[in-house]
mmCIF file of C-alpha atoms in Angstrom:
data_model
loop_
_atom_site.group_PDB
_atom_site.id
_atom_site.type_symbol
_atom_site.label_atom_id
_atom_site.label_comp_id
_atom_site.label_asym_id
_atom_site.label_seq_id
_atom_site.Cartn_x
_atom_site.Cartn_y
_atom_site.Cartn_z
ATOM 1 C CA MET A 1 123.001 93.286 105.738
ATOM 2 C CA ILE A 2 119.971 92.493 103.559
ATOM 3 C CA ALA A 3 116.504 91.241 104.497
ATOM 4 C CA ALA A 4 114.168 89.824 101.849
ATOM 5 C CA LEU A 5 110.486 90.800 102.108
ATOM 6 C CA PHE A 6 107.697 88.700 100.584
ATOM 7 C CA PRO A 7 104.157 90.117 100.207
ATOM 8 C CA GLY A 8 100.844 88.540 101.108
ATOM 9 C CA GLN A 9 97.358 88.747 99.632
ATOM 10 C CA ASN A 10 96.073 91.781 97.718
ATOM 11 C CA SER A 11 99.459 92.467 96.098
ATOM 12 C CA HIS A 12 98.333 90.564 92.988
ATOM 13 C CA ALA A 13 97.837 91.814 89.420
ATOM 14 C CA VAL A 14 97.084 90.031 86.149
ATOM 15 C CA GLY A 15 100.351 89.573 84.264
ATOM 16 C CA MET A 16 102.558 89.725 87.350
ATOM 17 C CA GLY A 17 105.914 88.086 86.811
ATOM 18 C CA THR A 18 105.582 87.958 83.027
ATOM 19 C CA LEU A 19 108.516 90.268 82.317
ATOM 20 C CA MET A 20 110.753 88.324 84.699
ATOM 21 C CA ARG A 21 109.702 85.018 83.142
ATOM 22 C CA ASP A 22 110.486 86.268 79.657
ATOM 23 C CA ALA A 23 113.853 87.770 80.616
ATOM 24 C CA TYR A 24 115.350 85.155 82.937
ATOM 25 C CA PRO A 25 115.467 81.372 82.378
ATOM 26 C CA VAL A 26 115.640 80.877 86.163
ATOM 27 C CA ALA A 27 112.324 82.757 86.504
ATOM 28 C CA ARG A 28 110.818 80.752 83.633
ATOM 29 C CA GLN A 29 111.729 77.591 85.528
ATOM 30 C CA VAL A 30 109.817 78.890 88.545
ATOM 31 C CA PHE A 31 106.698 79.342 86.409
ATOM 32 C CA GLU A 32 107.099 75.868 84.912
ATOM 33 C CA THR A 33 107.445 74.294 88.359
ATOM 34 C CA ALA A 34 104.399 76.149 89.636
ATOM 35 C CA ASP A 35 102.313 74.952 86.700
ATOM 36 C CA GLN A 36 103.443 71.377 87.320
ATOM 37 C CA ALA A 37 102.431 71.683 90.976
ATOM 38 C CA LEU A 38 99.085 73.327 90.173
ATOM 39 C CA PRO A 39 98.155 72.946 86.477
ATOM 40 C CA GLY A 40 96.518 76.067 85.084
ATOM 41 C CA ILE A 41 97.821 78.525 87.684
ATOM 42 C CA VAL A 42 100.190 80.233 85.235
ATOM 43 C CA ASN A 43 97.368 80.836 82.758
ATOM 44 C CA VAL A 44 95.309 82.499 85.514
ATOM 45 C CA MET A 45 98.329 84.639 86.437
ATOM 46 C CA GLN A 46 98.985 85.686 82.854
ATOM 47 C CA GLU A 47 95.494 85.929 81.386
ATOM 48 C CA GLY A 48 93.164 86.419 84.338
ATOM 49 C CA PRO A 49 90.413 87.381 84.538
ATOM 50 C CA LEU A 50 91.165 89.366 87.700
ATOM 51 C CA GLU A 51 88.154 87.809 89.453
ATOM 52 C CA ASP A 52 89.701 84.351 89.062
ATOM 53 C CA LEU A 53 93.157 85.498 90.143
ATOM 54 C CA THR A 54 91.637 87.224 93.187
ATOM 55 C CA LEU A 55 90.130 83.960 94.470
ATOM 56 C CA THR A 56 92.083 83.066 97.601
ATOM 57 C CA ALA A 57 92.933 79.557 96.395
ATOM 58 C CA ASN A 58 94.462 81.006 93.188
ATOM 59 C CA GLN A 59 95.893 84.228 94.538
ATOM 60 C CA GLN A 60 98.073 82.548 97.156
ATOM 61 C CA PRO A 61 100.008 80.185 94.831
ATOM 62 C CA ALA A 62 100.193 82.928 92.184
ATOM 63 C CA LEU A 63 101.851 85.351 94.612
ATOM 64 C CA VAL A 64 104.347 82.734 95.789
ATOM 65 C CA THR A 65 105.231 82.045 92.150
ATOM 66 C CA ALA A 66 105.732 85.719 91.276
ATOM 67 C CA SER A 67 107.768 86.329 94.441
ATOM 68 C CA ILE A 68 110.136 83.404 93.934
ATOM 69 C CA ALA A 69 110.593 84.196 90.232
ATOM 70 C CA ALA A 70 111.671 87.734 91.160
ATOM 71 C CA TYR A 71 113.843 86.509 94.021
ATOM 72 C CA ARG A 72 115.727 83.950 91.939
ATOM 73 C CA ALA A 73 116.254 86.382 89.070
ATOM 74 C CA TRP A 74 117.663 88.963 91.528
ATOM 75 C CA GLN A 75 119.851 86.363 93.200
ATOM 76 C CA GLU A 76 121.267 85.125 89.904
ATOM 77 C CA SER A 77 121.886 88.695 88.681
ATOM 78 C CA THR A 78 123.535 89.982 91.855
ATOM 79 C CA GLY A 79 125.120 86.880 93.391
ATOM 80 C CA LEU A 80 123.743 88.091 96.738
ATOM 81 C CA LYS A 81 121.971 86.211 99.504
ATOM 82 C CA PRO A 82 119.865 87.880 102.191
ATOM 83 C CA ALA A 83 120.825 87.491 105.834
ATOM 84 C CA TYR A 84 117.155 87.108 106.825
ATOM 85 C CA ALA A 85 113.713 86.890 105.242
ATOM 86 C CA VAL A 86 110.233 87.817 106.395
ATOM 87 C CA GLY A 87 106.882 87.378 104.689
ATOM 88 C CA HIS A 88 103.531 88.994 105.418
ATOM 89 C CA SER A 89 101.027 86.194 106.140
ATOM 90 C CA LEU A 90 101.081 84.125 102.924
ATOM 91 C CA GLY A 91 104.506 85.627 102.211
ATOM 92 C CA GLU A 92 105.996 83.563 105.022
ATOM 93 C CA PHE A 93 105.724 80.550 102.696
ATOM 94 C CA SER A 94 107.659 82.432 99.997
ATOM 95 C CA ALA A 95 110.288 83.313 102.598
ATOM 96 C CA HIS A 96 110.735 79.639 103.416
ATOM 97 C CA VAL A 97 111.057 78.690 99.745
ATOM 98 C CA ALA A 98 113.772 81.339 99.411
ATOM 99 C CA ALA A 99 115.502 79.928 102.492
ATOM 100 C CA GLY A 100 115.264 76.386 101.102
ATOM 101 C CA THR A 101 113.121 75.111 103.990
ATOM 102 C CA PHE A 102 110.854 73.367 101.476
ATOM 103 C CA SER A 103 110.504 73.338 97.702
ATOM 104 C CA LEU A 104 108.555 75.691 95.480
ATOM 105 C CA PHE A 105 106.546 72.697 94.232
ATOM 106 C CA GLU A 106 105.468 71.874 97.798
ATOM 107 C CA ALA A 107 104.762 75.521 98.623
ATOM 108 C CA VAL A 108 102.477 76.060 95.614
ATOM 109 C CA GLN A 109 100.397 73.021 96.561
ATOM 110 C CA LEU A 110 100.377 73.977 100.255
ATOM 111 C CA VAL A 111 99.172 77.531 99.770
ATOM 112 C CA HIS A 112 96.527 76.451 97.247
ATOM 113 C CA LYS A 113 95.152 74.196 99.990
ATOM 114 C CA ARG A 114 95.644 76.939 102.581
ATOM 115 C CA GLY A 115 93.611 79.361 100.495
ATOM 116 C CA THR A 116 90.886 76.765 99.965
ATOM 117 C CA TYR A 117 90.705 75.938 103.680
ATOM 118 C CA MET A 118 90.577 79.615 104.655
ATOM 119 C CA GLN A 119 87.766 80.325 102.222
ATOM 120 C CA GLU A 120 85.790 77.308 103.420
ATOM 121 C CA ALA A 121 86.226 78.139 107.121
ATOM 122 C CA VAL A 122 83.622 80.941 107.171
ATOM 123 C CA PRO A 123 80.694 81.343 104.743
ATOM 124 C CA VAL A 124 80.952 84.487 102.606
ATOM 125 C CA GLY A 125 79.347 87.465 104.327
ATOM 126 C CA LEU A 126 79.598 86.143 107.879
ATOM 127 C CA GLY A 127 83.095 87.467 108.469
ATOM 128 C CA ALA A 128 84.711 90.875 108.066
ATOM 129 C CA MET A 129 87.985 92.746 108.409
ATOM 130 C CA ALA A 130 88.701 96.443 108.930
ATOM 131 C CA ALA A 131 91.796 98.637 109.000
ATOM 132 C CA VAL A 132 92.080 100.883 112.049
ATOM 133 C CA MET A 133 94.195 104.032 111.759
ATOM 134 C CA GLY A 134 95.734 105.273 114.998
ATOM 135 C CA GLU A 135 98.720 104.740 117.261
ATOM 136 C CA ASP A 136 96.972 103.516 120.423
ATOM 137 C CA ILE A 137 97.324 99.753 119.916
ATOM 138 C CA ALA A 138 96.348 99.034 123.530
ATOM 139 C CA THR A 139 92.953 100.674 123.072
ATOM 140 C CA ILE A 140 92.314 98.835 119.798
ATOM 141 C CA THR A 141 93.143 95.516 121.476
ATOM 142 C CA GLU A 142 90.987 96.355 124.505
ATOM 143 C CA VAL A 143 87.967 97.336 122.394
ATOM 144 C CA CYS A 144 88.197 94.053 120.473
ATOM 145 C CA LYS A 145 88.490 92.098 123.730
ATOM 146 C CA ASN A 146 85.376 93.764 125.183
ATOM 147 C CA THR A 147 83.237 93.398 122.045
ATOM 148 C CA PRO A 148 80.695 90.528 122.187
ATOM 149 C CA GLY A 149 81.447 87.869 119.585
ATOM 150 C CA VAL A 150 84.706 87.395 117.694
ATOM 151 C CA ALA A 151 86.666 90.588 117.001
ATOM 152 C CA GLU A 152 90.434 90.192 117.136
ATOM 153 C CA VAL A 153 93.594 91.956 116.017
ATOM 154 C CA ALA A 154 94.709 90.251 112.796
ATOM 155 C CA ASN A 155 97.604 92.392 111.546
ATOM 156 C CA PHE A 156 99.993 94.827 113.175
ATOM 157 C CA ASN A 157 100.937 96.400 109.831
ATOM 158 C CA ALA A 158 102.431 99.747 110.835
ATOM 159 C CA PRO A 159 102.561 101.887 113.983
ATOM 160 C CA THR A 160 99.406 103.669 112.797
ATOM 161 C CA GLN A 161 97.686 100.802 110.939
ATOM 162 C CA THR A 162 96.149 97.797 112.656
ATOM 163 C CA VAL A 163 93.713 95.351 111.047
ATOM 164 C CA ILE A 164 90.895 93.693 113.000
ATOM 165 C CA SER A 165 89.086 90.527 111.944
ATOM 166 C CA GLY A 166 86.176 88.352 113.044
ATOM 167 C CA GLU A 167 82.418 87.960 112.841
ATOM 168 C CA ALA A 168 80.836 90.670 110.691
ATOM 169 C CA ASN A 169 78.548 91.974 113.458
ATOM 170 C CA ALA A 170 81.367 92.001 116.008
ATOM 171 C CA VAL A 171 83.792 93.787 113.681
ATOM 172 C CA GLN A 172 81.098 96.389 112.918
ATOM 173 C CA ALA A 173 80.454 96.904 116.643
ATOM 174 C CA ALA A 174 84.164 97.213 117.410
ATOM 175 C CA SER A 175 84.554 99.612 114.479
ATOM 176 C CA ALA A 176 81.755 101.837 115.780
ATOM 177 C CA GLU A 177 83.304 101.902 119.260
ATOM 178 C CA LEU A 178 86.747 102.728 117.842
ATOM 179 C CA LYS A 179 85.299 105.532 115.717
ATOM 180 C CA SER A 180 83.677 106.981 118.846
ATOM 181 C CA LYS A 181 87.163 107.067 120.390
ATOM 182 C CA GLY A 182 88.592 109.029 117.462
ATOM 183 C CA PHE A 183 90.045 106.252 115.301
ATOM 184 C CA LYS A 184 89.543 106.161 111.542
ATOM 185 C CA VAL A 185 88.205 102.748 110.500
ATOM 186 C CA ILE A 186 88.102 101.446 106.919
ATOM 187 C CA PRO A 187 86.176 98.237 106.092
ATOM 188 C CA LEU A 188 88.279 95.934 103.893
ATOM 189 C CA LYS A 189 87.066 94.056 100.833
ATOM 190 C CA VAL A 190 88.019 90.498 101.780
ATOM 191 C CA SER A 191 86.519 87.103 101.074
ATOM 192 C CA ALA A 192 87.008 85.802 104.632
ATOM 193 C CA PRO A 193 88.076 86.993 108.112
ATOM 194 C CA PHE A 194 91.740 85.993 108.088
ATOM 195 C CA HIS A 195 94.054 85.674 111.108
ATOM 196 C CA CYS A 196 91.429 85.180 113.798
ATOM 197 C CA THR A 197 90.024 82.203 115.701
ATOM 198 C CA LEU A 198 87.271 81.730 113.080
ATOM 199 C CA MET A 199 90.048 80.202 110.952
ATOM 200 C CA GLN A 200 90.511 77.292 113.389
ATOM 201 C CA SER A 201 89.239 74.636 110.964
ATOM 202 C CA ALA A 202 91.635 75.941 108.280
ATOM 203 C CA ARG A 203 94.489 75.838 110.764
ATOM 204 C CA GLU A 204 93.771 72.219 111.687
ATOM 205 C CA LYS A 205 93.563 71.050 108.056
ATOM 206 C CA LEU A 206 96.744 72.904 107.084
ATOM 207 C CA GLU A 207 98.538 71.494 110.124
ATOM 208 C CA THR A 208 97.972 67.984 108.783
ATOM 209 C CA ASP A 209 99.391 68.943 105.375
ATOM 210 C CA LEU A 210 102.395 70.700 106.933
ATOM 211 C CA GLN A 211 103.283 67.576 108.899
ATOM 212 C CA ASN A 212 103.783 65.697 105.620
ATOM 213 C CA VAL A 213 106.331 68.161 104.191
ATOM 214 C CA GLN A 214 110.021 67.306 103.909
ATOM 215 C CA TYR A 215 111.805 70.157 105.695
ATOM 216 C CA GLN A 216 115.410 70.998 104.842
ATOM 217 C CA GLN A 217 118.185 72.925 106.556
ATOM 218 C CA MET A 218 117.588 76.662 106.110
ATOM 219 C CA ALA A 219 120.071 78.835 104.204
ATOM 220 C CA PHE A 220 119.193 81.797 106.462
ATOM 221 C CA PRO A 221 116.700 82.514 109.274
ATOM 222 C CA VAL A 222 113.084 83.473 108.588
ATOM 223 C CA ILE A 223 111.238 85.797 110.960
ATOM 224 C CA ALA A 224 107.974 84.089 111.963
ATOM 225 C CA ASN A 225 104.740 86.109 111.809
ATOM 226 C CA PHE A 226 103.415 84.428 114.937
ATOM 227 C CA THR A 227 106.387 85.203 117.206
ATOM 228 C CA ALA A 228 108.287 87.997 115.389
ATOM 229 C CA GLN A 229 111.426 85.989 116.178
ATOM 230 C CA GLU A 230 113.959 84.359 113.884
ATOM 231 C CA VAL A 231 113.531 80.665 113.059
ATOM 232 C CA THR A 232 116.579 78.541 112.256
ATOM 233 C CA ASP A 233 115.298 75.049 113.110
ATOM 234 C CA PRO A 234 113.189 73.446 110.329
ATOM 235 C CA ALA A 235 111.457 71.328 112.986
ATOM 236 C CA GLU A 236 109.702 74.486 114.278
ATOM 237 C CA VAL A 237 108.327 75.612 110.922
ATOM 238 C CA ALA A 238 105.148 73.508 110.650
ATOM 239 C CA ALA A 239 103.805 74.646 114.019
ATOM 240 C CA LEU A 240 104.546 78.309 113.282
ATOM 241 C CA LEU A 241 102.979 78.273 109.800
ATOM 242 C CA SER A 242 99.810 76.679 111.125
ATOM 243 C CA ALA A 243 99.669 79.005 114.163
ATOM 244 C CA GLN A 244 99.727 82.123 111.982
ATOM 245 C CA VAL A 245 96.442 81.086 110.300
ATOM 246 C CA THR A 246 94.562 81.991 113.500
ATOM 247 C CA GLY A 247 97.201 84.302 115.006
ATOM 248 C CA SER A 248 98.166 87.921 114.446
ATOM 249 C CA VAL A 249 100.682 88.957 111.795
ATOM 250 C CA ARG A 250 103.255 90.863 113.868
ATOM 251 C CA PHE A 251 104.855 92.730 110.976
ATOM 252 C CA VAL A 252 105.863 95.850 112.922
ATOM 253 C CA GLU A 253 107.713 93.798 115.532
ATOM 254 C CA SER A 254 109.291 91.695 112.785
ATOM 255 C CA ILE A 255 110.771 94.781 111.121
ATOM 256 C CA TYR A 256 112.065 96.096 114.448
ATOM 257 C CA LYS A 257 113.595 92.677 115.087
ATOM 258 C CA LEU A 258 115.413 92.793 111.741
ATOM 259 C CA ARG A 259 116.696 96.282 112.520
ATOM 260 C CA ASP A 260 117.992 95.046 115.893
ATOM 261 C CA LEU A 261 119.696 92.117 114.139
ATOM 262 C CA GLY A 262 121.643 94.591 112.016
ATOM 263 C CA VAL A 263 119.664 94.693 108.757
ATOM 264 C CA THR A 264 120.327 97.895 106.811
ATOM 265 C CA GLU A 265 118.596 97.113 103.492
ATOM 266 C CA PHE A 266 115.166 95.650 102.728
ATOM 267 C CA VAL A 267 114.255 94.177 99.331
ATOM 268 C CA GLU A 268 110.635 93.302 98.461
ATOM 269 C CA PHE A 269 110.139 90.578 95.861
ATOM 270 C CA GLY A 270 107.082 89.781 93.760
ATOM 271 C CA SER A 271 104.134 92.006 93.012
ATOM 272 C CA GLY A 272 103.158 95.406 94.354
ATOM 273 C CA THR A 273 104.883 97.697 96.858
ATOM 274 C CA VAL A 274 102.754 97.065 99.947
ATOM 275 C CA LEU A 275 105.556 95.961 102.253
ATOM 276 C CA THR A 276 108.046 98.672 101.354
ATOM 277 C CA GLY A 277 105.185 101.126 101.867
ATOM 278 C CA LEU A 278 104.618 99.763 105.374
ATOM 279 C CA LEU A 279 108.371 99.680 105.967
ATOM 280 C CA LYS A 280 108.610 103.441 105.338
ATOM 281 C CA ARG A 281 106.031 103.964 108.081
ATOM 282 C CA ILE A 282 107.836 101.644 110.506
ATOM 283 C CA LEU A 283 111.465 102.618 109.759
ATOM 284 C CA PRO A 284 111.436 105.854 107.717
ATOM 285 C CA GLU A 285 115.229 105.825 107.511
ATOM 286 C CA ALA A 286 115.468 102.283 106.073
ATOM 287 C CA ARG A 287 116.959 101.702 102.627
ATOM 288 C CA SER A 288 114.545 99.679 100.496
ATOM 289 C CA PHE A 289 114.081 98.319 96.975
ATOM 290 C CA ASN A 290 111.288 96.589 95.041
ATOM 291 C CA ILE A 291 112.185 93.779 92.657
ATOM 292 C CA HIS A 292 109.301 92.996 90.289
ATOM 293 C CA THR A 293 110.706 93.516 86.788
ATOM 294 C CA PRO A 294 114.060 93.234 84.947
ATOM 295 C CA GLU A 295 114.220 97.034 85.088
ATOM 296 C CA ASP A 296 114.072 96.850 88.883
ATOM 297 C CA ILE A 297 117.057 94.507 88.900
ATOM 298 C CA GLN A 298 118.962 96.906 86.665
ATOM 299 C CA LYS A 299 118.186 99.792 89.031
ATOM 300 C CA TYR A 300 119.344 97.668 91.956
ATOM 301 C CA LEU A 301 122.627 96.865 90.232
ATOM 302 C CA GLU A 302 123.175 100.551 89.444
ATOM 303 C CA ALA A 303 122.607 101.421 93.109
ATOM 304 C CA HIS A 304 125.194 98.794 94.130
ATOM 305 C CA PRO A 305 128.207 99.453 91.888
#
């Protein structure tokens, strides 16, 4: 049983998806649709500069485009369909495109707005995020709770990697307290404090946009970041996608859920290898593949004679 994985921000690279676009007409169609939905996005993906691609409002639609191009090329080449899909933060939108919940055209426009709203929610420099290395999740959560100001758990990425987010001063204070307790803390280079209550204005704006989407019957369930549970009813999707803007990304629980549902193979689509890297730390025994280039598809086919 296969689960499709779709990455979130910071998996981007200039030129991502180019080889797929050139090799597969179905991938080229994805790029054409994306450029119709958001004129100019393909040029930023292909030509950069990296600074422009890194902008949240560009990076999010670019990653969805690269992920869906890879997914559709793999699907056409193998004739396979995953049993489930999960995305990391932004990747949850890619997962829903793959499942047919809404169109690629709608998704590209939605995540461009999402990125814009998230960037606007907190002035640059006032927010911060940090990765905390250590297994004691309860202590990390407790330290955040007891820190004055906004410091919250944003991502449960792996059993030994948790990301905190919030006001810069509060995140620094929580980081210092965690270091004193023996945790390793790494400040992250981010443009805004994602997945915390400071994103409330972004959540509210996105909620309005999500209510105007035409949702379709899903081809397979998507595991929601906010609940780490499978979603099969399109009527639930808008609330869950808006809730994850201010809520934690429960990736560890999502992977355990997929294991419990019987998934034996995980395939990451798009750019980078972030999710399969996390997967190896969550389920070391799991079989996994990355699909980013035509060569990756060939390797996949060779592994599945």
